[in-house]
PDB file of C-alpha atoms in Angstrom:
ATOM      1  CA  GLU A 247     115.867  -4.776 -40.861  1.00 55.00           C
ATOM      2  CA  ALA A 248     112.276  -3.654 -40.278  1.00 74.00           C
ATOM      3  CA  GLY A 249     109.207  -6.386 -40.557  1.00 93.00           C
ATOM      4  CA  VAL A 250     105.958  -6.909 -42.370  1.00 96.00           C
ATOM      5  CA  ALA A 251     103.416  -3.871 -40.496  1.00 97.00           C
ATOM      6  CA  GLN A 252     100.034  -4.134 -40.881  1.00 97.00           C
ATOM      7  CA  SER A 253      97.251  -2.193 -39.249  1.00 97.00           C
ATOM      8  CA  PRO A 254      94.736  -1.772 -37.323  1.00 97.00           C
ATOM      9  CA  ARG A 255      95.905  -4.941 -34.714  1.00 96.00           C
ATOM     10  CA  TYR A 256      92.181  -5.885 -33.631  1.00 97.00           C
ATOM     11  CA  LYS A 257      88.564  -4.896 -35.123  1.00 98.00           C
ATOM     12  CA  ILE A 258      85.387  -5.840 -34.236  1.00 98.00           C
ATOM     13  CA  ILE A 259      82.323  -5.323 -36.069  1.00 98.00           C
ATOM     14  CA  GLU A 260      78.994  -6.311 -36.905  1.00 98.00           C
ATOM     15  CA  LYS A 261      78.115  -8.200 -39.672  1.00 97.00           C
ATOM     16  CA  ARG A 262      77.247  -6.464 -42.775  1.00 97.00           C
ATOM     17  CA  GLN A 263      79.621  -3.966 -41.596  1.00 98.00           C
ATOM     18  CA  SER A 264      82.483  -3.081 -43.511  1.00 98.00           C
ATOM     19  CA  VAL A 265      86.848  -3.088 -42.564  1.00 98.00           C
ATOM     20  CA  ALA A 266      89.948  -2.808 -44.625  1.00 98.00           C
ATOM     21  CA  PHE A 267      93.429  -4.178 -43.231  1.00 98.00           C
ATOM     22  CA  TRP A 268      96.123  -2.682 -44.454  1.00 97.00           C
ATOM     23  CA  CYS A 269     100.098  -4.351 -44.613  1.00 97.00           C
ATOM     24  CA  ASN A 270     103.514  -2.369 -45.862  1.00 97.00           C
ATOM     25  CA  PRO A 271     105.715  -4.993 -46.785  1.00 96.00           C
ATOM     26  CA  ILE A 272     109.087  -5.424 -45.850  1.00 95.00           C
ATOM     27  CA  SER A 273     110.843  -2.817 -47.857  1.00 93.00           C
ATOM     28  CA  GLY A 274     112.413  -4.211 -51.944  1.00 91.00           C
ATOM     29  CA  HIS A 275     109.970  -7.682 -51.141  1.00 93.00           C
ATOM     30  CA  ALA A 276     108.766  -7.755 -54.500  1.00 92.00           C
ATOM     31  CA  THR A 277     105.654 -10.362 -53.748  1.00 94.00           C
ATOM     32  CA  LEU A 278     102.991  -9.848 -50.912  1.00 96.00           C
ATOM     33  CA  TYR A 279     100.290 -12.336 -49.586  1.00 96.00           C
ATOM     34  CA  TRP A 280      96.827 -12.048 -47.404  1.00 98.00           C
ATOM     35  CA  TYR A 281      96.349 -14.889 -45.540  1.00 97.00           C
ATOM     36  CA  GLN A 282      93.081 -16.054 -43.207  1.00 97.00           C
ATOM     37  CA  GLN A 283      94.214 -18.205 -40.129  1.00 95.00           C
ATOM     38  CA  ILE A 284      90.963 -18.882 -37.910  1.00 95.00           C
ATOM     39  CA  LEU A 285      91.575 -20.112 -34.609  1.00 91.00           C
ATOM     40  CA  GLY A 286      93.064 -23.702 -34.390  1.00 89.00           C
ATOM     41  CA  GLN A 287      94.116 -23.767 -38.124  1.00 92.00           C
ATOM     42  CA  GLY A 288      96.939 -22.783 -40.240  1.00 93.00           C
ATOM     43  CA  PRO A 289      97.062 -20.114 -42.185  1.00 95.00           C
ATOM     44  CA  LYS A 290      95.336 -19.846 -45.919  1.00 95.00           C
ATOM     45  CA  LEU A 291      96.106 -17.892 -48.536  1.00 95.00           C
ATOM     46  CA  LEU A 292      93.847 -15.741 -50.132  1.00 97.00           C
ATOM     47  CA  ILE A 293      95.334 -13.766 -52.415  1.00 96.00           C
ATOM     48  CA  GLN A 294      99.104 -12.750 -53.354  1.00 94.00           C
ATOM     49  CA  PHE A 295     100.575 -10.151 -55.637  1.00 94.00           C
ATOM     50  CA  GLN A 296     104.218  -9.883 -57.322  1.00 92.00           C
ATOM     51  CA  ASN A 297     104.773  -6.140 -57.634  1.00 87.00           C
ATOM     52  CA  ASN A 298     101.129  -5.093 -58.235  1.00 83.00           C
ATOM     53  CA  GLY A 299      99.894  -7.401 -60.477  1.00 91.00           C
ATOM     54  CA  VAL A 300      97.537 -10.132 -58.704  1.00 92.00           C
ATOM     55  CA  VAL A 301      99.243 -13.711 -59.053  1.00 90.00           C
ATOM     56  CA  ASP A 302      97.022 -16.084 -57.191  1.00 90.00           C
ATOM     57  CA  ASP A 303      93.916 -15.249 -56.299  1.00 93.00           C
ATOM     58  CA  SER A 304      92.070 -18.417 -56.520  1.00 91.00           C
ATOM     59  CA  GLN A 305      90.925 -18.774 -52.596  1.00 92.00           C
ATOM     60  CA  LEU A 306      89.221 -15.055 -52.242  1.00 96.00           C
ATOM     61  CA  PRO A 307      85.731 -15.064 -51.625  1.00 95.00           C
ATOM     62  CA  LYS A 308      85.505 -11.946 -54.190  1.00 95.00           C
ATOM     63  CA  ASP A 309      81.611 -11.512 -53.975  1.00 96.00           C
ATOM     64  CA  ARG A 310      82.385  -9.890 -50.390  1.00 97.00           C
ATOM     65  CA  PHE A 311      86.586  -9.454 -50.612  1.00 98.00           C
ATOM     66  CA  SER A 312      88.713  -7.188 -52.065  1.00 97.00           C
ATOM     67  CA  ALA A 313      92.430  -6.638 -51.986  1.00 97.00           C
ATOM     68  CA  GLU A 314      95.064  -4.045 -54.209  1.00 96.00           C
ATOM     69  CA  ARG A 315      98.434  -3.587 -53.847  1.00 94.00           C
ATOM     70  CA  LEU A 316      98.860  -0.152 -55.385  1.00 82.00           C
ATOM     71  CA  LYS A 317     102.252   0.881 -56.977  1.00 85.00           C
ATOM     72  CA  GLY A 318     103.508  -2.191 -55.628  1.00 84.00           C
ATOM     73  CA  VAL A 319     104.013  -1.788 -52.607  1.00 92.00           C
ATOM     74  CA  ASP A 320     101.199  -1.319 -49.893  1.00 95.00           C
ATOM     75  CA  SER A 321      98.027  -2.940 -49.597  1.00 97.00           C
ATOM     76  CA  THR A 322      94.237  -3.315 -48.653  1.00 97.00           C
ATOM     77  CA  LEU A 323      92.571  -5.883 -48.305  1.00 98.00           C
ATOM     78  CA  LYS A 324      88.662  -5.179 -47.419  1.00 98.00           C
ATOM     79  CA  ILE A 325      85.564  -7.115 -46.907  1.00 98.00           C
ATOM     80  CA  GLN A 326      82.289  -5.850 -47.250  1.00 97.00           C
ATOM     81  CA  PRO A 327      79.772  -6.754 -46.015  1.00 97.00           C
ATOM     82  CA  ALA A 328      81.276  -9.000 -43.677  1.00 97.00           C
ATOM     83  CA  LYS A 329      80.133 -12.015 -42.331  1.00 97.00           C
ATOM     84  CA  LEU A 330      79.810 -14.161 -38.951  1.00 97.00           C
ATOM     85  CA  GLU A 331      82.229 -16.335 -40.540  1.00 96.00           C
ATOM     86  CA  ASP A 332      84.780 -14.038 -41.472  1.00 97.00           C
ATOM     87  CA  SER A 333      85.670 -13.662 -37.768  1.00 98.00           C
ATOM     88  CA  ALA A 334      90.188 -14.483 -38.048  1.00 97.00           C
ATOM     89  CA  VAL A 335      93.023 -13.123 -37.665  1.00 96.00           C
ATOM     90  CA  TYR A 336      93.934 -11.379 -41.129  1.00 98.00           C
ATOM     91  CA  LEU A 337      98.161 -11.876 -41.771  1.00 97.00           C
ATOM     92  CA  CYS A 338     100.472 -10.149 -44.139  1.00 97.00           C
ATOM     93  CA  ALA A 339     103.442 -11.898 -45.562  1.00 96.00           C
ATOM     94  CA  SER A 340     105.914 -11.260 -47.696  1.00 95.00           C
ATOM     95  CA  SER A 341     108.925 -12.690 -49.470  1.00 93.00           C
ATOM     96  CA  LEU A 342     111.783 -11.264 -51.775  1.00 91.00           C
ATOM     97  CA  GLY A 343     111.348 -12.640 -54.252  1.00 83.00           C
ATOM     98  CA  THR A 344     108.850 -13.872 -57.385  1.00 76.00           C
ATOM     99  CA  SER A 345     108.284 -16.933 -55.092  1.00 76.00           C
ATOM    100  CA  ALA A 346     106.707 -18.601 -52.475  1.00 77.00           C
ATOM    101  CA  TYR A 347     110.126 -19.163 -50.585  1.00 86.00           C
ATOM    102  CA  GLU A 348     110.772 -16.971 -47.269  1.00 90.00           C
ATOM    103  CA  GLN A 349     107.955 -15.934 -46.846  1.00 93.00           C
ATOM    104  CA  TYR A 350     107.903 -13.614 -43.615  1.00 95.00           C
ATOM    105  CA  PHE A 351     105.046 -12.517 -41.476  1.00 96.00           C
ATOM    106  CA  GLY A 352     103.273  -9.538 -40.328  1.00 96.00           C
ATOM    107  CA  PRO A 353     101.192  -9.509 -36.644  1.00 95.00           C
ATOM    108  CA  GLY A 354      97.860  -9.781 -37.927  1.00 96.00           C
ATOM    109  CA  THR A 355      94.662  -8.138 -37.579  1.00 97.00           C
ATOM    110  CA  ARG A 356      92.147 -10.277 -35.546  1.00 97.00           C
ATOM    111  CA  LEU A 357      88.828  -9.444 -36.777  1.00 98.00           C
ATOM    112  CA  THR A 358      85.795 -10.185 -34.415  1.00 98.00           C
ATOM    113  CA  VAL A 359      82.375 -10.501 -36.475  1.00 98.00           C
ATOM    114  CA  THR A 360      79.484  -9.751 -34.367  1.00 97.00           C
TER     115      THR A 360
ATOM    116  CA  GLY B 268      95.666 -28.968 -55.443  1.00 78.00           C
ATOM    117  CA  GLU B 269      98.580 -29.640 -52.434  1.00 86.00           C
ATOM    118  CA  ASN B 270      96.983 -31.116 -49.147  1.00 91.00           C
ATOM    119  CA  VAL B 271      99.704 -31.325 -45.863  1.00 95.00           C
ATOM    120  CA  GLU B 272      98.242 -33.555 -43.273  1.00 97.00           C
ATOM    121  CA  GLN B 273     100.260 -32.791 -39.615  1.00 98.00           C
ATOM    122  CA  HIS B 274     100.642 -34.972 -36.580  1.00 97.00           C
ATOM    123  CA  PRO B 275     100.132 -35.019 -33.799  1.00 97.00           C
ATOM    124  CA  SER B 276      97.602 -31.850 -32.754  1.00 97.00           C
ATOM    125  CA  THR B 277      98.757 -31.711 -29.384  1.00 98.00           C
ATOM    126  CA  LEU B 278     102.456 -33.202 -27.708  1.00 98.00           C
ATOM    127  CA  SER B 279     103.433 -32.436 -24.572  1.00 98.00           C
ATOM    128  CA  VAL B 280     107.211 -33.124 -23.342  1.00 98.00           C
ATOM    129  CA  GLN B 281     109.661 -33.152 -20.478  1.00 98.00           C
ATOM    130  CA  GLU B 282     112.013 -30.055 -20.559  1.00 98.00           C
ATOM    131  CA  GLY B 283     115.537 -31.298 -22.028  1.00 97.00           C
ATOM    132  CA  ASP B 284     113.467 -34.011 -24.389  1.00 98.00           C
ATOM    133  CA  SER B 285     113.513 -33.857 -27.668  1.00 98.00           C
ATOM    134  CA  ALA B 286     110.235 -33.273 -29.798  1.00 98.00           C
ATOM    135  CA  VAL B 287     109.058 -34.061 -33.087  1.00 98.00           C
ATOM    136  CA  ILE B 288     106.558 -33.418 -35.197  1.00 98.00           C
ATOM    137  CA  LYS B 289     105.870 -35.027 -38.807  1.00 98.00           C
ATOM    138  CA  CYS B 290     104.460 -33.782 -41.904  1.00 98.00           C
ATOM    139  CA  THR B 291     102.970 -35.108 -45.500  1.00 97.00           C
ATOM    140  CA  TYR B 292     101.828 -33.704 -48.430  1.00 96.00           C
ATOM    141  CA  SER B 293      99.953 -34.871 -51.841  1.00 93.00           C
ATOM    142  CA  ASP B 294     101.958 -32.955 -54.471  1.00 91.00           C
ATOM    143  CA  SER B 295     104.682 -34.585 -55.190  1.00 90.00           C
ATOM    144  CA  ALA B 296     106.268 -31.725 -57.741  1.00 89.00           C
ATOM    145  CA  SER B 297     106.315 -29.506 -54.373  1.00 91.00           C
ATOM    146  CA  ASN B 298     109.868 -28.394 -53.521  1.00 91.00           C
ATOM    147  CA  TYR B 299     110.026 -26.391 -50.032  1.00 93.00           C
ATOM    148  CA  PHE B 300     109.259 -26.717 -47.034  1.00 96.00           C
ATOM    149  CA  PRO B 301     109.296 -24.531 -44.121  1.00 96.00           C
ATOM    150  CA  TRP B 302     108.141 -24.435 -40.694  1.00 98.00           C
ATOM    151  CA  TYR B 303     107.006 -21.742 -39.023  1.00 97.00           C
ATOM    152  CA  LYS B 304     106.491 -21.182 -34.950  1.00 97.00           C
ATOM    153  CA  GLN B 305     103.891 -18.833 -33.302  1.00 95.00           C
ATOM    154  CA  GLU B 306     103.643 -18.363 -29.866  1.00 95.00           C
ATOM    155  CA  LEU B 307     100.527 -17.400 -28.549  1.00 91.00           C
ATOM    156  CA  GLY B 308      98.937 -13.774 -30.321  1.00 88.00           C
ATOM    157  CA  LYS B 309     101.935 -13.755 -31.634  1.00 91.00           C
ATOM    158  CA  ARG B 310     103.142 -13.400 -36.076  1.00 93.00           C
ATOM    159  CA  PRO B 311     104.057 -16.895 -37.601  1.00 94.00           C
ATOM    160  CA  GLN B 312     107.939 -17.176 -37.714  1.00 95.00           C
ATOM    161  CA  LEU B 313     109.861 -18.866 -40.197  1.00 95.00           C
ATOM    162  CA  ILE B 314     112.271 -21.096 -37.830  1.00 97.00           C
ATOM    163  CA  ILE B 315     114.036 -23.449 -40.313  1.00 97.00           C
ATOM    164  CA  ASP B 316     113.123 -24.631 -44.173  1.00 95.00           C
ATOM    165  CA  ILE B 317     113.929 -27.416 -46.428  1.00 95.00           C
ATOM    166  CA  ARG B 318     114.394 -27.704 -50.084  1.00 91.00           C
ATOM    167  CA  SER B 319     113.749 -30.601 -52.065  1.00 85.00           C
ATOM    168  CA  ASN B 320     117.531 -31.328 -52.697  1.00 85.00           C
ATOM    169  CA  VAL B 321     118.171 -31.525 -49.771  1.00 83.00           C
ATOM    170  CA  GLY B 322     117.359 -34.632 -47.391  1.00 91.00           C
ATOM    171  CA  GLU B 323     118.142 -32.927 -43.462  1.00 94.00           C
ATOM    172  CA  LYS B 324     119.116 -29.555 -42.159  1.00 94.00           C
ATOM    173  CA  LYS B 325     120.080 -28.476 -39.036  1.00 96.00           C
ATOM    174  CA  ASP B 326     120.353 -25.060 -37.171  1.00 94.00           C
ATOM    175  CA  GLN B 327     121.249 -25.584 -33.251  1.00 96.00           C
ATOM    176  CA  ARG B 328     118.704 -27.388 -31.723  1.00 97.00           C
ATOM    177  CA  ILE B 329     116.307 -27.691 -34.199  1.00 98.00           C
ATOM    178  CA  ALA B 330     116.695 -29.578 -37.332  1.00 98.00           C
ATOM    179  CA  VAL B 331     114.301 -30.933 -40.353  1.00 98.00           C
ATOM    180  CA  THR B 332     114.432 -33.851 -42.631  1.00 97.00           C
ATOM    181  CA  LEU B 333     112.593 -34.647 -45.454  1.00 96.00           C
ATOM    182  CA  ASN B 334     111.538 -38.289 -47.499  1.00 95.00           C
ATOM    183  CA  LYS B 335     110.439 -36.740 -50.769  1.00 93.00           C
ATOM    184  CA  THR B 336     110.013 -40.764 -51.940  1.00 93.00           C
ATOM    185  CA  ALA B 337     107.283 -40.719 -48.764  1.00 94.00           C
ATOM    186  CA  LYS B 338     106.377 -37.483 -49.599  1.00 95.00           C
ATOM    187  CA  HIS B 339     106.973 -36.684 -45.605  1.00 95.00           C
ATOM    188  CA  PHE B 340     109.150 -34.017 -43.621  1.00 97.00           C
ATOM    189  CA  SER B 341     109.945 -34.013 -39.470  1.00 98.00           C
ATOM    190  CA  LEU B 342     110.799 -30.937 -37.385  1.00 98.00           C
ATOM    191  CA  HIS B 343     113.238 -32.461 -35.162  1.00 98.00           C
ATOM    192  CA  ILE B 344     113.704 -30.045 -31.077  1.00 98.00           C
ATOM    193  CA  THR B 345     116.102 -31.535 -29.048  1.00 97.00           C
ATOM    194  CA  GLU B 346     116.958 -30.504 -25.701  1.00 98.00           C
ATOM    195  CA  THR B 347     113.581 -28.828 -25.281  1.00 98.00           C
ATOM    196  CA  GLN B 348     113.109 -25.592 -22.903  1.00 97.00           C
ATOM    197  CA  PRO B 349     110.249 -24.242 -21.893  1.00 96.00           C
ATOM    198  CA  GLU B 350     110.669 -21.056 -24.745  1.00 96.00           C
ATOM    199  CA  ASP B 351     110.091 -23.989 -27.115  1.00 98.00           C
ATOM    200  CA  SER B 352     105.997 -24.135 -26.158  1.00 98.00           C
ATOM    201  CA  ALA B 353     104.155 -22.972 -28.994  1.00 98.00           C
ATOM    202  CA  VAL B 354     102.391 -23.905 -32.008  1.00 97.00           C
ATOM    203  CA  TYR B 355     104.566 -25.200 -34.821  1.00 98.00           C
ATOM    204  CA  PHE B 356     103.026 -25.359 -38.672  1.00 97.00           C
ATOM    205  CA  CYS B 357     104.751 -27.179 -41.559  1.00 98.00           C
ATOM    206  CA  ALA B 358     104.138 -25.961 -44.768  1.00 97.00           C
ATOM    207  CA  ALA B 359     104.873 -27.527 -48.628  1.00 95.00           C
ATOM    208  CA  TYR B 360     105.061 -25.184 -51.520  1.00 91.00           C
ATOM    209  CA  GLY B 361     103.548 -26.428 -54.429  1.00 76.00           C
ATOM    210  CA  ALA B 362     105.703 -25.892 -58.167  1.00 70.00           C
ATOM    211  CA  GLY B 363     101.800 -26.954 -59.611  1.00 69.00           C
ATOM    212  CA  SER B 364      99.594 -24.196 -57.651  1.00 70.00           C
ATOM    213  CA  TYR B 365     103.003 -21.436 -55.930  1.00 76.00           C
ATOM    214  CA  GLN B 366     101.529 -21.260 -52.750  1.00 86.00           C
ATOM    215  CA  LEU B 367     102.014 -22.583 -49.473  1.00 91.00           C
ATOM    216  CA  THR B 368     100.165 -25.184 -47.844  1.00 93.00           C
ATOM    217  CA  PHE B 369     100.128 -25.153 -44.100  1.00 95.00           C
ATOM    218  CA  GLY B 370      99.196 -27.751 -42.123  1.00 96.00           C
ATOM    219  CA  LYS B 371      96.742 -27.493 -38.903  1.00 95.00           C
ATOM    220  CA  GLY B 372      99.384 -26.633 -36.298  1.00 97.00           C
ATOM    221  CA  THR B 373     101.176 -28.602 -33.590  1.00 98.00           C
ATOM    222  CA  LYS B 374     100.664 -27.381 -30.187  1.00 97.00           C
ATOM    223  CA  LEU B 375     103.763 -28.494 -28.255  1.00 98.00           C
ATOM    224  CA  SER B 376     103.994 -27.992 -24.430  1.00 98.00           C
ATOM    225  CA  VAL B 377     107.680 -28.120 -22.444  1.00 98.00           C
ATOM    226  CA  ILE B 378     106.824 -29.210 -19.462  1.00 96.00           C
ATOM    227  CA  PRO B 379     109.538 -27.435 -17.135  1.00 94.00           C
TER     228      PRO B 379
END
């Protein structure tokens, strides 16, 4: 089966600019996750969708980050305005059921904020 | 919330030897413990997982053990090969938070 797709793979922006990332989960997967992975650390959950509803966004910096999952399939994550500390890899993952079991990750988007 | 500690942060072994990575978790209600392998610049890949009703699970050269009483779980890799070199992450699924919390990772180097 096809895996989780993400684009772009790399992005370099200046601070205070905006950026958007796109994710297409594995077909049929109900739950979609966005993670932030800072160099040398494990992924940290930003937001979790079940179908097109938000399950958990407690760690999403809502003053600058937003995400949506229209029609319960693709999702976009936006940062506006970006800060230097947002430099990280943004990983999208999906799982078949409504729990967090067996999450499969996409290749990620490496964001560099200068 | 859940807190996951992972040790060691780096591990070097000779090819053919075994490698063990250990994790502890704080939420006694956690019930799912996956392990991910991440090669440099690649996506994390699920390599094995265990649920709280099982004490041990094996898949070829890798195995995971879980001690619910002590709240720790371990990854065992036997007969290590150079292609096992990667960063390994443990994670715990907290029934209270409904999210995966990851450890900080262990960089495993297998020396030929």
